[in-house]
Amino acid sequence: MEKGRRLPRNHVASNKGITEKRSVVPNQKSFSFVSAVFCAAFIVYIIQYEQPDIHSVRRILSDEAADLFSSSDEEPFPTSPTNSCSPRRNIVFLKTHKCASSSVQNIFNRYGYRRKLNFVLPPRGGSYIGHPEPFNWSMVPDATKFGIRYNILTHHCRLNYDEMRRKMSADVVFVTIVRSPVELFESLFSFYSLQMFYRERFDTLGKHAKPAGAYAARMGGKIGFNQMLFDLGMDEKGFENASLVHDYVLFLDSVFDLVMVRERMDESLVLLKDLLCWDTDDVVVFQLNARNKRYKRKLSPDLLQRLEKFNSADILLYRHFVRRLNARIAEFGHERMAEAVEELRNRTRMWYDVCVQKQDFQSKIINSKRYFTNKMVMAYVKKNQLNATCDDLTTSEPIFTEKLVDRQRYMFPKPKPYRSRYRYKMKRWH
């Protein structure tokens, strides 16, 4: 065949017997590009209009289920995206008796447990670290032996500020909570059955002559009048000296970053959230270790006056920090505070609806003999047994403490179950 000569379209190659035909084929690259653009546009449309709100779903699912929707390194409770601050993770919460402190403690327990932070824990189980002795690092395992540093201290101990700061991070935040001293003592008297200790009914306290110092004694060396200042580290010998009390209150004001007030709990929680740069859900809390209302006593004016006299040091403390809280609320902004409180209440109601089936007496819900239960105290029956957040919100202190000890079991080879040192039987005094 001559070079350059074209063959007819229907030419048959004689030596192969194959008919060669030219067919018109569309440009495959152009077709693939158009298809890819169309598919991408369709996917964007579906994502924009059909994708569920993942964060809303995560709020009502267990964390195990939530992992299907999020990356493994995302925290279960995201911090507020509008804040430029960084979440604070090093905290000392000085737990005061009968000031709703178990409820506030649950906030720090949840936050630290979910983020695998290191807790200062009672080495023998229970709720106390050293108390009534002032806190000392020799009371707990040495964290440096395990190559870690403690992040959170939140169990009962008496304040020893300089000692506590010595091994905590430089950016540690100090928080505590106070309550109306008379209401506190009424709760204290009921919870610890102090009629057995004082050998006197609640309504007759201070009514009859008693030997000098009869009311100065403390049950177990730790429970008695002016309980808040005792927990906060003041020497009880100075309780009768108003000048010494005043100076010590000013000292406390200088070392605590926030002193919450039980009677202004919502506002206190908002200020706590703002201080720590946390999310609203981080400070949602259910009332824990609280008595049923039927066991709360009414106070006569005469009894109220006597109890104020016996708790005069705590009265000075309480009034000071109520004024300080009011000043901080004003600085925060009343309108802004009202909006934040409403948001907190809405989130609390949402979680309560998701988590709680009902409330019942603690002794009926916690059947194990490993834990001390008080017949007057209420607990929660969970609605959603598989939701880890619900589990944390409704877990009492001794059970949560065991969870924390189990997480740090390398520091506690043989953790002991919680057992109360004070098991007074209820008795009615006439």
XYZ file of C-alpha atoms in Angstrom:
430
model
C 0.000 0.000 0.000
C 1.348 3.382 -0.946
C 2.415 5.653 1.857
C -0.063 8.421 2.572
C -2.916 6.765 0.646
C -6.230 6.709 2.515
C -8.275 3.539 2.631
C -12.010 3.563 2.058
C -14.119 3.610 5.219
C -15.451 0.108 4.518
C -12.105 -1.312 3.428
C -11.588 -4.942 4.350
C -8.090 -6.047 5.312
C -7.537 -9.054 3.164
C -4.988 -10.679 5.416
C -7.046 -10.375 8.675
C -10.645 -10.605 7.609
C -11.582 -7.765 9.928
C -13.723 -4.831 8.899
C -12.254 -1.530 10.105
C -14.790 1.148 10.861
C -14.392 4.543 12.438
C -17.041 5.523 14.946
C -17.666 8.868 16.590
C -16.943 8.593 20.419
C -17.798 11.450 22.880
C -14.939 13.122 24.812
C -14.652 10.916 27.962
C -12.707 13.499 29.997
C -15.401 16.127 29.498
C -18.106 13.659 30.477
C -16.282 12.655 33.698
C -15.763 16.291 34.718
C -19.438 17.188 34.229
C -20.501 14.106 36.209
C -18.161 14.959 39.081
C -19.455 18.544 39.255
C -23.058 17.339 39.288
C -22.384 14.787 42.047
C -20.528 17.321 44.168
C -23.373 19.826 43.861
C -25.896 17.157 44.833
C -23.860 16.125 47.902
C -23.531 19.752 49.038
C -27.291 20.144 48.698
C -27.935 17.038 50.808
C -25.459 18.084 53.502
C -26.843 21.604 53.696
C -30.503 20.690 53.962
C -30.643 17.144 55.231
C -27.786 16.715 57.729
C -28.984 16.401 61.355
C -27.721 18.719 64.069
C -24.917 16.533 65.387
C -24.364 18.553 68.553
C -28.047 18.328 69.466
C -27.971 14.589 68.950
C -24.871 14.256 71.082
C -26.588 16.002 73.980
C -29.078 13.172 74.365
C -26.968 10.195 73.365
C -24.399 8.367 75.380
C -20.817 9.261 74.702
C -20.221 5.853 73.200
C -22.860 6.512 70.577
C -21.656 10.065 70.085
C -18.264 8.762 69.009
C -19.888 7.636 65.762
C -20.517 11.263 64.856
C -17.309 12.891 66.018
C -13.582 12.501 65.870
C -11.940 10.633 68.722
C -10.018 13.657 69.942
C -13.067 15.898 70.395
C -14.105 16.557 73.981
C -17.554 15.339 75.096
C -18.541 18.829 76.247
C -17.190 21.448 73.814
C -16.137 24.745 75.284
C -17.992 27.844 74.254
C -16.812 28.834 70.765
C -17.529 32.507 71.405
C -14.965 32.787 74.204
C -11.367 33.654 73.523
C -10.255 32.284 76.918
C -8.918 28.805 77.566
C -10.697 26.328 79.885
C -9.184 26.113 83.359
C -8.304 22.588 84.460
C -6.426 23.049 87.733
C -8.884 23.553 90.570
C -9.111 23.398 94.346
C -12.716 23.234 95.512
C -12.794 23.577 99.291
C -15.800 21.426 100.146
C -17.742 22.914 103.063
C -20.227 20.776 105.002
C -23.943 20.987 104.142
C -23.610 23.896 101.698
C -24.768 21.979 98.594
C -21.077 21.207 98.196
C -21.706 17.606 97.078
C -23.684 18.964 94.131
C -20.919 21.395 93.182
C -18.306 18.677 93.678
C -20.135 16.605 91.069
C -19.413 19.342 88.513
C -15.660 19.029 89.025
C -15.795 15.236 89.231
C -17.609 15.037 85.893
C -15.361 17.505 84.154
C -12.140 15.917 85.351
C -13.239 12.316 84.876
C -14.303 12.808 81.263
C -11.041 14.562 80.437
C -8.847 12.105 82.352
C -7.486 14.715 84.740
C -5.694 13.695 87.932
C -7.537 13.971 91.253
C -6.249 14.340 94.797
C -8.139 11.455 96.433
C -8.573 10.064 99.958
C -5.966 7.286 100.206
C -8.255 5.088 102.313
C -11.476 5.731 100.456
C -14.356 7.764 101.833
C -14.893 11.502 101.676
C -12.154 13.033 103.835
C -8.505 13.899 103.324
C -6.982 14.478 106.749
C -9.908 16.496 108.121
C -10.002 17.745 110.909
C -6.235 18.148 110.555
C -5.312 20.880 108.045
C -4.442 19.543 104.605
C -0.914 18.305 104.005
C 0.527 16.608 100.925
C 1.818 13.781 103.101
C -1.836 12.693 103.442
C -2.066 11.598 99.788
C 0.121 9.626 97.352
C 3.087 11.511 95.925
C 2.107 12.227 92.316
C 5.709 12.712 91.199
C 6.381 9.015 91.807
C 3.932 8.274 89.006
C 5.177 10.986 86.659
C 2.003 13.056 86.900
C 0.753 16.277 88.443
C -2.512 16.707 90.289
C -5.205 18.801 88.599
C -8.226 18.755 90.918
C -8.715 18.643 94.688
C -12.393 18.477 95.590
C -12.882 16.176 98.606
C -13.445 17.272 102.195
C -10.301 18.718 103.752
C -9.455 21.721 105.904
C -7.937 24.669 104.111
C -4.167 24.999 104.280
C -3.670 27.494 101.485
C 0.120 27.688 101.213
C 0.474 23.913 101.443
C -2.199 23.320 98.801
C -0.572 25.728 96.367
C 2.848 24.170 96.855
C 2.262 21.213 94.527
C -0.612 22.465 92.394
C -0.052 24.287 89.100
C 0.630 28.012 89.219
C -2.695 28.725 87.481
C -4.786 26.783 90.034
C -8.227 28.251 90.773
C -9.581 28.254 94.348
C -13.361 27.950 94.765
C -15.655 27.310 97.732
C -19.303 27.773 98.711
C -21.094 29.242 101.746
C -24.630 29.007 103.065
C -26.843 30.740 105.610
C -25.252 29.543 108.887
C -28.530 28.838 110.673
C -29.893 26.798 107.768
C -26.557 25.024 107.528
C -26.538 24.050 111.198
C -30.121 22.802 111.061
C -29.114 20.530 108.176
C -25.915 19.503 109.959
C -27.816 18.654 113.145
C -30.278 16.502 111.229
C -27.812 14.741 108.930
C -25.339 13.791 111.668
C -27.983 13.160 114.354
C -26.304 15.651 116.669
C -28.979 15.118 119.315
C -26.899 12.058 120.188
C -23.746 14.138 120.551
C -25.188 17.135 122.409
C -27.723 14.951 124.225
C -30.321 17.593 123.567
C -33.175 18.192 121.168
C -32.692 20.690 118.379
C -35.406 23.070 119.584
C -33.905 23.307 123.092
C -30.330 24.127 122.057
C -29.055 27.003 124.183
C -32.309 27.281 126.069
C -31.004 25.854 129.326
C -27.775 26.457 131.210
C -24.907 24.234 130.128
C -21.340 23.810 131.405
C -18.815 26.191 129.856
C -17.622 24.887 126.510
C -20.441 22.362 126.162
C -21.340 23.682 122.717
C -17.735 24.304 121.671
C -17.002 20.582 121.359
C -17.094 19.063 117.883
C -18.376 15.628 116.974
C -15.426 13.550 115.831
C -13.338 16.685 116.166
C -14.871 18.071 112.968
C -18.652 18.732 113.183
C -20.198 21.581 115.191
C -21.002 25.289 115.320
C -19.300 27.762 112.935
C -18.735 24.852 110.587
C -17.786 26.896 107.528
C -14.922 28.781 109.153
C -13.696 25.535 110.675
C -13.650 23.869 107.239
C -11.953 26.962 105.829
C -9.061 26.492 108.205
C -9.565 29.044 110.975
C -8.453 28.091 114.469
C -11.647 27.565 116.454
C -10.130 29.329 119.458
C -10.613 32.620 117.613
C -14.313 32.202 116.820
C -15.355 34.439 119.718
C -13.018 37.262 118.653
C -14.799 39.387 116.032
C -11.571 41.156 115.047
C -9.749 37.885 114.357
C -12.739 36.600 112.411
C -12.843 39.777 110.326
C -9.144 39.514 109.473
C -9.463 35.857 108.533
C -12.466 36.557 106.304
C -10.424 39.185 104.454
C -7.651 36.616 104.051
C -10.128 34.157 102.531
C -11.391 36.873 100.202
C -7.837 37.402 98.975
C -7.079 33.740 98.205
C -10.349 32.435 96.746
C -11.097 33.228 93.115
C -14.806 32.627 93.702
C -16.940 32.071 96.788
C -20.320 30.738 95.720
C -23.489 31.253 97.771
C -25.973 28.408 98.224
C -28.983 30.737 98.255
C -27.850 32.218 94.908
C -26.858 28.953 93.283
C -27.808 29.768 89.689
C -25.922 33.056 89.672
C -22.977 31.365 91.383
C -22.868 28.657 88.710
C -22.903 31.263 85.943
C -19.959 33.040 87.575
C -18.192 29.686 87.943
C -18.712 28.963 84.244
C -17.362 32.397 83.352
C -14.358 32.049 85.663
C -13.373 28.625 84.319
C -14.246 29.365 80.684
C -16.451 26.276 80.492
C -19.588 25.417 78.564
C -23.052 25.756 80.107
C -23.521 21.979 80.190
C -20.353 21.666 82.243
C -22.009 23.472 85.169
C -25.437 21.845 84.933
C -26.041 20.111 88.249
C -28.718 18.089 90.013
C -29.196 18.417 93.754
C -27.247 15.613 95.433
C -27.139 14.421 99.044
C -30.168 16.566 99.905
C -32.835 15.716 102.479
C -36.469 15.175 101.751
C -38.381 18.354 102.646
C -40.457 16.566 105.257
C -37.380 16.325 107.509
C -36.602 20.042 107.493
C -37.491 21.795 110.732
C -39.196 25.148 111.111
C -37.295 27.583 113.303
C -38.992 29.719 115.915
C -37.762 33.328 116.251
C -36.268 32.493 119.645
C -34.386 29.448 118.312
C -33.223 31.431 115.294
C -31.719 34.059 117.576
C -29.909 31.456 119.690
C -28.467 29.706 116.652
C -27.241 33.006 115.212
C -25.426 33.639 118.483
C -23.782 30.204 118.458
C -22.755 30.668 114.800
C -21.740 34.328 115.078
C -18.379 33.792 113.347
C -20.024 32.087 110.379
C -22.582 34.915 110.238
C -19.766 37.427 109.629
C -18.257 35.156 106.980
C -21.563 34.625 105.199
C -22.606 38.269 105.106
C -19.245 39.309 103.693
C -19.387 36.880 100.795
C -23.028 37.626 100.020
C -21.952 41.242 99.513
C -19.020 40.097 97.379
C -21.280 37.933 95.225
C -23.702 40.815 94.700
C -20.790 42.997 93.605
C -19.602 40.359 91.141
C -23.100 39.987 89.701
C -23.279 43.754 89.193
C -19.885 43.670 87.492
C -21.026 40.774 85.289
C -24.149 42.740 84.326
C -27.684 42.094 85.581
C -29.212 41.721 82.117
C -26.435 39.438 80.965
C -26.775 37.436 84.185
C -30.526 37.005 83.699
C -29.963 35.618 80.198
C -27.223 33.258 81.385
C -29.350 32.000 84.292
C -32.250 31.322 81.935
C -29.973 29.361 79.606
C -28.623 27.341 82.542
C -32.115 26.548 83.817
C -33.241 25.456 80.358
C -30.271 23.120 79.972
C -30.826 21.740 83.468
C -34.491 21.023 82.696
C -33.509 19.370 79.422
C -31.001 17.071 81.116
C -33.429 16.292 83.932
C -36.084 15.242 81.400
C -33.549 13.081 79.557
C -31.997 11.470 82.630
C -34.399 11.252 85.564
C -37.332 8.919 85.928
C -38.091 9.888 89.531
C -36.580 10.699 92.912
C -36.687 8.297 95.821
C -34.963 7.779 99.132
C -31.274 6.992 98.887
C -31.630 3.866 101.019
C -34.052 2.384 98.466
C -31.895 3.116 95.426
C -28.439 2.286 96.797
C -28.845 -1.268 98.047
C -25.174 -2.077 98.544
C -23.947 -2.215 102.145
C -20.623 -0.838 100.944
C -22.036 2.685 101.080
C -23.458 4.600 104.000
C -26.960 5.851 103.248
C -29.067 8.296 105.211
C -32.768 7.534 105.409
C -33.643 11.228 104.943
C -31.550 11.798 101.801
C -32.967 11.605 98.288
C -31.394 10.099 95.168
C -32.325 9.675 91.504
C -33.734 6.757 89.545
C -32.258 7.087 86.070
C -34.460 7.005 82.998
C -31.650 6.285 80.545
C -29.318 3.636 81.933
C -27.004 3.733 78.910
C -26.318 7.452 78.880
C -22.900 8.154 80.422
C -23.731 11.809 81.048
C -26.910 10.884 82.933
C -24.902 8.401 84.959
C -22.404 11.087 85.967
C -25.070 13.686 86.778
C -26.908 11.362 89.170
C -23.968 9.571 90.811
C -23.446 10.224 94.516
C -20.060 11.233 95.898
C -18.899 7.880 97.378
C -19.715 5.978 94.181
C -18.075 8.631 92.000
C -15.042 8.554 94.281
C -14.677 4.833 93.625
C -14.792 5.536 89.881
C -11.994 8.056 90.281
C -9.944 5.708 92.455
C -10.421 2.955 89.883
C -9.145 5.311 87.165
C -6.073 6.060 89.310
C -5.776 2.540 90.716
C -2.033 2.519 90.004
C -1.798 4.968 92.936
C -4.098 2.911 95.167
C -3.196 -0.803 94.967
C -5.903 -1.803 97.430
C -8.656 0.845 97.467
C -11.094 0.464 100.322
C -14.838 1.013 99.905
C -16.454 4.059 101.415
C -17.516 3.560 105.019
C -18.725 6.359 107.245
C -16.901 6.765 110.554
C -20.067 8.083 112.159
C -23.001 5.687 112.208
C -25.219 7.155 114.867
C -28.620 5.583 115.213
C -31.553 7.936 115.046
C -33.097 8.513 118.453
C -35.754 10.878 119.625
C -34.851 12.843 122.721
C -37.559 14.028 125.103
